[in-house]
């Protein structure tokens, strides 16, 4: 009951955390796609990978790290390599 998704609407902290996670993932995707060339997009993606690693290892911010990983695995980003 407590973990039911229908109970989350009454939990503003969980809703705010989810919005922040989705906003960060969207921002990461957008910054990568705004690169003018393949090389620039690769540099931007490498920087985000470094940021995710730093968030996880140095700051113990698992949610931020996972938001960046989510962005890197989105269809519009993963198709860039093909």
N, CA, C and O atoms as a printed pandas DataFrame, in Angstrom:
     atom_number atom_name residue_name chain_id  residue_number  x_coord  y_coord  z_coord
0              1         N          UNK        A               1    0.806   -1.186    0.000
1              2        CA          UNK        A               1    0.000    0.000    0.000
2              3         C          UNK        A               1    0.855    1.260    0.000
3              4         O          UNK        A               1    0.617    2.186   -0.775
4              5         N          UNK        A               2    1.839    1.282    0.866
5              6        CA          UNK        A               2    2.668    2.473    0.996
6              7         C          UNK        A               2    3.431    2.772   -0.293
7              8         O          UNK        A               2    3.606    3.936   -0.654
8              9         N          UNK        A               3    3.879    1.740   -0.978
9             10        CA          UNK        A               3    4.680    1.939   -2.191
10            11         C          UNK        A               3    3.839    1.983   -3.453
11            12         O          UNK        A               3    4.388    2.006   -4.554
12            13         N          UNK        A               4    2.554    1.995   -3.324
13            14        CA          UNK        A               4    1.668    2.049   -4.475
14            15         C          UNK        A               4    1.864    3.370   -5.217
15            16         O          UNK        A               4    1.965    4.418   -4.579
16            17         N          UNK        A               5    1.920    3.345   -6.555
17            18        CA          UNK        A               5    2.116    4.592   -7.311
18            19         C          UNK        A               5    1.006    5.611   -7.083
19            20         O          UNK        A               5    1.235    6.810   -7.244
20            21         N          UNK        A               6   -0.161    5.174   -6.719
21            22        CA          UNK        A               6   -1.274    6.090   -6.514
22            23         C          UNK        A               6   -1.098    6.911   -5.241
23            24         O          UNK        A               6   -1.744    7.949   -5.093
24            25         N          UNK        A               7   -0.258    6.481   -4.335
25            26        CA          UNK        A               7   -0.006    7.235   -3.115
26            27         C          UNK        A               7    1.005    8.357   -3.321
27            28         O          UNK        A               7    1.122    9.237   -2.468
28            29         N          UNK        A               8    1.737    8.344   -4.432
29            30        CA          UNK        A               8    2.777    9.344   -4.657
30            31         C          UNK        A               8    2.211   10.739   -4.881
31            32         O          UNK        A               8    2.902   11.725   -4.627
32            33         N          UNK        A               9    0.980   10.846   -5.347
33            34        CA          UNK        A               9    0.407   12.177   -5.567
34            35         C          UNK        A               9    0.268   12.943   -4.255
35            36         O          UNK        A               9    0.208   14.172   -4.245
36            37         N          UNK        A              10    0.217   12.201   -3.149
37            38        CA          UNK        A              10    0.127   12.826   -1.833
38            39         C          UNK        A              10    1.500   13.035   -1.202
39            40         O          UNK        A              10    1.594   13.446   -0.046
40            41         N          UNK        A              11    2.549   12.760   -1.943
41            42        CA          UNK        A              11    3.906   12.893   -1.416
42            43         C          UNK        A              11    4.659   13.922   -2.262
43            44         O          UNK        A              11    5.286   13.551   -3.254
44            45         N          UNK        A              12    4.611   15.185   -1.899
45            46        CA          UNK        A              12    5.225   16.228   -2.726
46            47         C          UNK        A              12    6.734   16.068   -2.886
47            48         O          UNK        A              12    7.284   16.461   -3.915
48            49         N          UNK        A              13    7.407   15.504   -1.903
49            50        CA          UNK        A              13    8.861   15.335   -2.021
50            51         C          UNK        A              13    9.204   14.328   -3.111
51            52         O          UNK        A              13   10.161   14.523   -3.859
52            53         N          UNK        A              14    8.438   13.267   -3.203
53            54        CA          UNK        A              14    8.684   12.262   -4.247
54            55         C          UNK        A              14    8.376   12.846   -5.614
55            56         O          UNK        A              14    9.115   12.607   -6.569
56            57         N          UNK        A              15    7.298   13.607   -5.720
57            58        CA          UNK        A              15    6.953   14.243   -6.993
58            59         C          UNK        A              15    8.031   15.245   -7.413
59            60         O          UNK        A              15    8.395   15.306   -8.587
60            61         N          UNK        A              16    8.539   16.021   -6.468
61            62        CA          UNK        A              16    9.590   16.994   -6.777
62            63         C          UNK        A              16   10.874   16.297   -7.199
63            64         O          UNK        A              16   11.553   16.753   -8.120
64            65         N          UNK        A              17   11.211   15.210   -6.543
65            66        CA          UNK        A              17   12.404   14.441   -6.894
66            67         C          UNK        A              17   12.274   13.859   -8.293
67            68         O          UNK        A              17   13.236   13.877   -9.061
68            69         N          UNK        A              18   11.105   13.348   -8.631
69            70        CA          UNK        A              18   10.870   12.790   -9.959
70            71         C          UNK        A              18   10.970   13.871  -11.027
71            72         O          UNK        A              18   11.577   13.651  -12.075
72            73         N          UNK        A              19   10.375   15.046  -10.771
73            74        CA          UNK        A              19   10.475   16.155  -11.731
74            75         C          UNK        A              19   11.921   16.585  -11.934
75            76         O          UNK        A              19   12.342   16.831  -13.065
76            77         N          UNK        A              20   12.684   16.678  -10.850
77            78        CA          UNK        A              20   14.093   17.070  -10.945
78            79         C          UNK        A              20   14.885   16.056  -11.763
79            80         O          UNK        A              20   15.710   16.435  -12.594
80            81         N          UNK        A              21   14.638   14.784  -11.532
81            82        CA          UNK        A              21   15.304   13.707  -12.272
82            83         C          UNK        A              21   15.000   13.832  -13.762
83            84         O          UNK        A              21   15.911   13.780  -14.588
84            85         N          UNK        A              22   13.736   13.994  -14.105
85            86        CA          UNK        A              22   13.335   14.095  -15.512
86            87         C          UNK        A              22   13.864   15.370  -16.152
87            88         O          UNK        A              22   14.272   15.353  -17.313
88            89         N          UNK        A              23   13.864   16.474  -15.411
89            90        CA          UNK        A              23   14.390   17.734  -15.949
90            91         C          UNK        A              23   15.887   17.639  -16.225
91            92         O          UNK        A              23   16.359   18.141  -17.245
92            93         N          UNK        A              24   16.634   17.003  -15.333
93            94        CA          UNK        A              24   18.074   16.843  -15.558
94            95         C          UNK        A              24   18.336   15.964  -16.774
95            96         O          UNK        A              24   19.204   16.279  -17.588
96            97         N          UNK        A              25   17.602   14.874  -16.908
97            98        CA          UNK        A              25   17.780   13.995  -18.061
98            99         C          UNK        A              25   17.458   14.732  -19.360
99           100         O          UNK        A              25   18.160   14.565  -20.358
100          101         N          UNK        A              26   16.418   15.532  -19.354
101          102        CA          UNK        A              26   16.052   16.309  -20.541
102          103         C          UNK        A              26   17.128   17.346  -20.865
103          104         O          UNK        A              26   17.460   17.552  -22.033
104          105         N          UNK        A              27   17.668   17.993  -19.845
105          106        CA          UNK        A              27   18.724   18.998  -20.057
106          107         C          UNK        A              27   19.979   18.358  -20.652
107          108         O          UNK        A              27   20.585   18.912  -21.569
108          109         N          UNK        A              28   20.363   17.205  -20.139
109          110        CA          UNK        A              28   21.544   16.508  -20.663
110          111         C          UNK        A              28   21.325   16.143  -22.127
111          112         O          UNK        A              28   22.202   16.373  -22.960
112          113         N          UNK        A              29   20.176   15.582  -22.444
113          114        CA          UNK        A              29   19.875   15.212  -23.832
114          115         C          UNK        A              29   19.927   16.430  -24.742
115          116         O          UNK        A              29   20.507   16.381  -25.827
116          117         N          UNK        A              30   19.317   17.523  -24.292
117          118        CA          UNK        A              30   19.261   18.728  -25.108
118          119         C          UNK        A              30   20.649   19.298  -25.352
119          120         O          UNK        A              30   20.955   19.721  -26.467
120          121         N          UNK        A              31   21.501   19.315  -24.316
121          122        CA          UNK        A              31   22.840   19.886  -24.511
122          123         C          UNK        A              31   23.664   19.042  -25.478
123          124         O          UNK        A              31   24.447   19.586  -26.256
124          125         N          UNK        A              32   23.502   17.740  -25.440
125          126        CA          UNK        A              32   24.244   16.885  -26.376
126          127         C          UNK        A              32   23.757   17.122  -27.800
127          128         O          UNK        A              32   24.565   17.235  -28.721
128          129         N          UNK        A              33   22.446   17.198  -27.986
129          130        CA          UNK        A              33   21.895   17.376  -29.330
130          131         C          UNK        A              33   22.180   18.753  -29.910
131          132         O          UNK        A              33   22.104   18.930  -31.126
132          133         N          UNK        A              34   22.504   19.729  -29.076
133          134        CA          UNK        A              34   22.795   21.075  -29.565
134          135         C          UNK        A              34   24.204   21.205  -30.132
135          136         O          UNK        A              34   24.553   22.241  -30.698
136          137         N          UNK        A              35   25.010   20.163  -29.984
137          138        CA          UNK        A              35   26.349   20.195  -30.559
138          139         C          UNK        A              35   26.293   20.317  -32.069
139          140         O          UNK        A              35   25.499   19.644  -32.726
140          141         N          UNK        A              36   27.133   21.172  -32.615
141          142        CA          UNK        A              36   27.080   21.447  -34.054
142          143         C          UNK        A              36   27.692   20.331  -34.892
143          144         O          UNK        A              36   27.278   20.115  -36.031
144          145         N          UNK        A              37   28.662   19.628  -34.347
145          146        CA          UNK        A              37   29.335   18.578  -35.111
146          147         C          UNK        A              37   29.399   17.303  -34.278
147          148         O          UNK        A              37   29.094   17.295  -33.086
148          149         N          UNK        A              38   29.801   16.240  -34.938
149          150        CA          UNK        A              38   29.932   14.958  -34.253
150          151         C          UNK        A              38   30.973   15.057  -33.147
151          152         O          UNK        A              38   30.778   14.527  -32.054
152          153         N          UNK        A              39   32.068   15.729  -33.431
153          154        CA          UNK        A              39   33.135   15.877  -32.443
154          155         C          UNK        A              39   32.657   16.665  -31.230
155          156         O          UNK        A              39   32.965   16.315  -30.091
156          157         N          UNK        A              40   31.904   17.730  -31.482
157          158        CA          UNK        A              40   31.406   18.541  -30.377
158          159         C          UNK        A              40   30.408   17.747  -29.525
159          160         O          UNK        A              40   30.438   17.826  -28.296
160          161         N          UNK        A              41   29.534   16.990  -30.173
161          162        CA          UNK        A              41   28.585   16.156  -29.431
162          163         C          UNK        A              41   29.313   15.105  -28.600
163          164         O          UNK        A              41   28.915   14.807  -27.474
164          165         N          UNK        A              42   30.383   14.546  -29.164
165          166        CA          UNK        A              42   31.164   13.554  -28.424
166          167         C          UNK        A              42   31.822   14.185  -27.189
167          168         O          UNK        A              42   31.845   13.577  -26.119
168          169         N          UNK        A              43   32.351   15.389  -27.337
169          170        CA          UNK        A              43   32.963   16.081  -26.201
170          171         C          UNK        A              43   31.932   16.392  -25.113
171          172         O          UNK        A              43   32.206   16.246  -23.922
172          173         N          UNK        A              44   30.755   16.818  -25.537
173          174        CA          UNK        A              44   29.697   17.120  -24.574
174          175         C          UNK        A              44   29.276   15.847  -23.846
175          176         O          UNK        A              44   29.100   15.856  -22.627
176          177         N          UNK        A              45   29.115   14.757  -24.585
177          178        CA          UNK        A              45   28.736   13.480  -23.966
178          179         C          UNK        A              45   29.817   12.999  -23.004
179          180         O          UNK        A              45   29.506   12.511  -21.917
180          181         N          UNK        A              46   31.083   13.133  -23.394
181          182        CA          UNK        A              46   32.181   12.752  -22.493
182          183         C          UNK        A              46   32.160   13.573  -21.210
183          184         O          UNK        A              46   32.415   13.043  -20.129
184          185         N          UNK        A              47   31.860   14.851  -21.323
185          186        CA          UNK        A              47   31.793   15.716  -20.136
186          187         C          UNK        A              47   30.662   15.261  -19.220
187          188         O          UNK        A              47   30.834   15.228  -18.002
188          189         N          UNK        A              48   29.508   14.909  -19.789
189          190        CA          UNK        A              48   28.393   14.435  -18.967
190          191         C          UNK        A              48   28.721   13.095  -18.314
191          192         O          UNK        A              48   28.305   12.840  -17.184
192          193         N          UNK        A              49   29.448   12.257  -19.001
193          194        CA          UNK        A              49   29.874   10.991  -18.391
194          195         C          UNK        A              49   30.795   11.272  -17.212
195          196         O          UNK        A              49   30.700   10.614  -16.176
196          197         N          UNK        A              50   31.683   12.245  -17.365
197          198        CA          UNK        A              50   32.570   12.631  -16.265
198          199         C          UNK        A              50   31.756   13.177  -15.091
199          200         O          UNK        A              50   32.034   12.853  -13.937
200          201         N          UNK        A              51   30.754   14.005  -15.387
201          202        CA          UNK        A              51   29.906   14.563  -14.334
202          203         C          UNK        A              51   29.162   13.442  -13.611
203          204         O          UNK        A              51   29.078   13.452  -12.383
204          205         N          UNK        A              52   28.623   12.478  -14.356
205          206        CA          UNK        A              52   27.911   11.352  -13.734
206          207         C          UNK        A              52   28.842   10.563  -12.828
207          208         O          UNK        A              52   28.458   10.175  -11.724
208          209         N          UNK        A              53   30.052   10.327  -13.286
209          210        CA          UNK        A              53   31.026    9.600  -12.481
210          211         C          UNK        A              53   31.355   10.364  -11.199
211          212         O          UNK        A              53   31.446    9.777  -10.121
212          213         N          UNK        A              54   31.532   11.673  -11.327
213          214        CA          UNK        A              54   31.835   12.493  -10.163
214          215         C          UNK        A              54   30.662   12.507   -9.188
215          216         O          UNK        A              54   30.859   12.413   -7.977
216          217         N          UNK        A              55   29.455   12.622   -9.708
217          218        CA          UNK        A              55   28.282   12.607   -8.826
218          219         C          UNK        A              55   28.209   11.306   -8.040
219          220         O          UNK        A              55   27.913   11.305   -6.845
220          221         N          UNK        A              56   28.479   10.209   -8.717
221          222        CA          UNK        A              56   28.372    8.904   -8.061
222          223         C          UNK        A              56   29.509    8.663   -7.074
223          224         O          UNK        A              56   29.270    8.284   -5.927
224          225         N          UNK        A              57   30.734    8.880   -7.514
225          226        CA          UNK        A              57   31.891    8.531   -6.693
226          227         C          UNK        A              57   32.207    9.557   -5.606
227          228         O          UNK        A              57   32.481    9.189   -4.464
228          229         N          UNK        A              58   32.169   10.834   -5.958
229          230        CA          UNK        A              58   32.588   11.869   -5.023
230          231         C          UNK        A              58   31.453   12.384   -4.139
231          232         O          UNK        A              58   31.645   12.638   -2.950
232          233         N          UNK        A              59   30.277   12.533   -4.730
233          234        CA          UNK        A              59   29.167   13.152   -4.013
234          235         C          UNK        A              59   28.111   12.163   -3.545
235          236         O          UNK        A              59   27.181   12.533   -2.829
236          237         N          UNK        A              60   28.255   10.912   -3.948
237          238        CA          UNK        A              60   27.300    9.858   -3.577
238          239         C          UNK        A              60   25.869   10.226   -3.984
239          240         O          UNK        A              60   24.909    9.912   -3.280
240          241         N          UNK        A              61   25.748   10.897   -5.133
241          242        CA          UNK        A              61   24.443   11.307   -5.662
242          243         C          UNK        A              61   24.013   10.307   -6.727
243          244         O          UNK        A              61   24.245   10.505   -7.920
244          245         N          UNK        A              62   23.388    9.240   -6.275
245          246        CA          UNK        A              62   22.962    8.179   -7.178
246          247         C          UNK        A              62   21.873    8.662   -8.133
247          248         O          UNK        A              62   21.883    8.298   -9.309
248          249         N          UNK        A              63   20.944    9.467   -7.653
249          250        CA          UNK        A              63   19.849    9.940   -8.500
250          251         C          UNK        A              63   20.354   10.816   -9.643
251          252         O          UNK        A              63   19.907   10.664  -10.780
252          253         N          UNK        A              64   21.268   11.717   -9.360
253          254        CA          UNK        A              64   21.817   12.558  -10.412
254          255         C          UNK        A              64   22.583   11.750  -11.442
255          256         O          UNK        A              64   22.481   11.995  -12.644
256          257         N          UNK        A              65   23.348   10.787  -10.962
257          258        CA          UNK        A              65   24.091    9.913  -11.864
258          259         C          UNK        A              65   23.139    9.136  -12.776
259          260         O          UNK        A              65   23.371    9.028  -13.980
260          261         N          UNK        A              66   22.074    8.600  -12.194
261          262        CA          UNK        A              66   21.122    7.819  -12.978
262          263         C          UNK        A              66   20.349    8.684  -13.966
263          264         O          UNK        A              66   19.976    8.204  -15.037
264          265         N          UNK        A              67   20.102    9.939  -13.634
265          266        CA          UNK        A              67   19.429   10.841  -14.567
266          267         C          UNK        A              67   20.301   11.067  -15.804
267          268         O          UNK        A              67   19.794   11.101  -16.925
268          269         N          UNK        A              68   21.601   11.219  -15.600
269          270        CA          UNK        A              68   22.510   11.408  -16.730
270          271         C          UNK        A              68   22.602   10.129  -17.556
271          272         O          UNK        A              68   22.611   10.189  -18.786
272          273         N          UNK        A              69   22.668    8.983  -16.902
273          274        CA          UNK        A              69   22.697    7.713  -17.627
274          275         C          UNK        A              69   21.411    7.526  -18.421
275          276         O          UNK        A              69   21.445    7.046  -19.554
276          277         N          UNK        A              70   20.280    7.902  -17.834
277          278        CA          UNK        A              70   19.014    7.830  -18.554
278          279         C          UNK        A              70   19.082    8.667  -19.826
279          280         O          UNK        A              70   18.652    8.221  -20.889
280          281         N          UNK        A              71   19.616    9.865  -19.719
281          282        CA          UNK        A              71   19.718   10.741  -20.885
282          283         C          UNK        A              71   20.604   10.120  -21.964
283          284         O          UNK        A              71   20.293   10.202  -23.152
284          285         N          UNK        A              72   21.700    9.503  -21.547
285          286        CA          UNK        A              72   22.622    8.907  -22.525
286          287         C          UNK        A              72   22.039    7.676  -23.203
287          288         O          UNK        A              72   22.489    7.295  -24.283
288          289         N          UNK        A              73   21.049    7.053  -22.586
289          290        CA          UNK        A              73   20.455    5.859  -23.184
290          291         C          UNK        A              73   19.149    6.159  -23.908
291          292         O          UNK        A              73   18.512    5.245  -24.431
292          293         N          UNK        A              74   18.746    7.410  -23.946
293          294        CA          UNK        A              74   17.538    7.772  -24.692
294          295         C          UNK        A              74   17.760    7.507  -26.180
295          296         O          UNK        A              74   18.885    7.552  -26.677
296          297         N          UNK        A              75   16.677    7.236  -26.861
297          298        CA          UNK        A              75   16.747    6.866  -28.277
298          299         C          UNK        A              75   17.437    7.941  -29.113
299          300         O          UNK        A              75   18.273    7.621  -29.958
300          301         N          UNK        A              76   17.100    9.207  -28.889
301          302        CA          UNK        A              76   17.681   10.255  -29.728
302          303         C          UNK        A              76   19.183   10.412  -29.516
303          304         O          UNK        A              76   19.880   10.891  -30.411
304          305         N          UNK        A              77   19.685   10.026  -28.375
305          306        CA          UNK        A              77   21.122   10.087  -28.114
306          307         C          UNK        A              77   21.804    8.807  -28.566
307          308         O          UNK        A              77   22.854    8.865  -29.206
308          309         N          UNK        A              78   21.238    7.664  -28.251
309          310        CA          UNK        A              78   21.877    6.398  -28.610
310          311         C          UNK        A              78   21.932    6.196  -30.122
311          312         O          UNK        A              78   22.802    5.472  -30.608
312          313         N          UNK        A              79   21.038    6.809  -30.866
313          314        CA          UNK        A              79   21.059    6.689  -32.329
314          315         C          UNK        A              79   22.179    7.522  -32.956
315          316         O          UNK        A              79   22.522    7.307  -34.118
316          317         N          UNK        A              80   22.749    8.461  -32.216
317          318        CA          UNK        A              80   23.805    9.301  -32.776
318          319         C          UNK        A              80   25.028    8.500  -33.177
319          320         O          UNK        A              80   25.741    8.883  -34.104
320          321         N          UNK        A              81   25.284    7.392  -32.492
321          322        CA          UNK        A              81   26.480    6.596  -32.763
322          323         C          UNK        A              81   26.336    5.773  -34.032
323          324         O          UNK        A              81   27.333    5.300  -34.578
324          325         N          UNK        A              82   25.124    5.598  -34.505
325          326        CA          UNK        A              82   24.890    4.726  -35.664
326          327         C          UNK        A              82   24.985    5.440  -36.979
327          328         O          UNK        A              82   24.810    4.823  -38.030
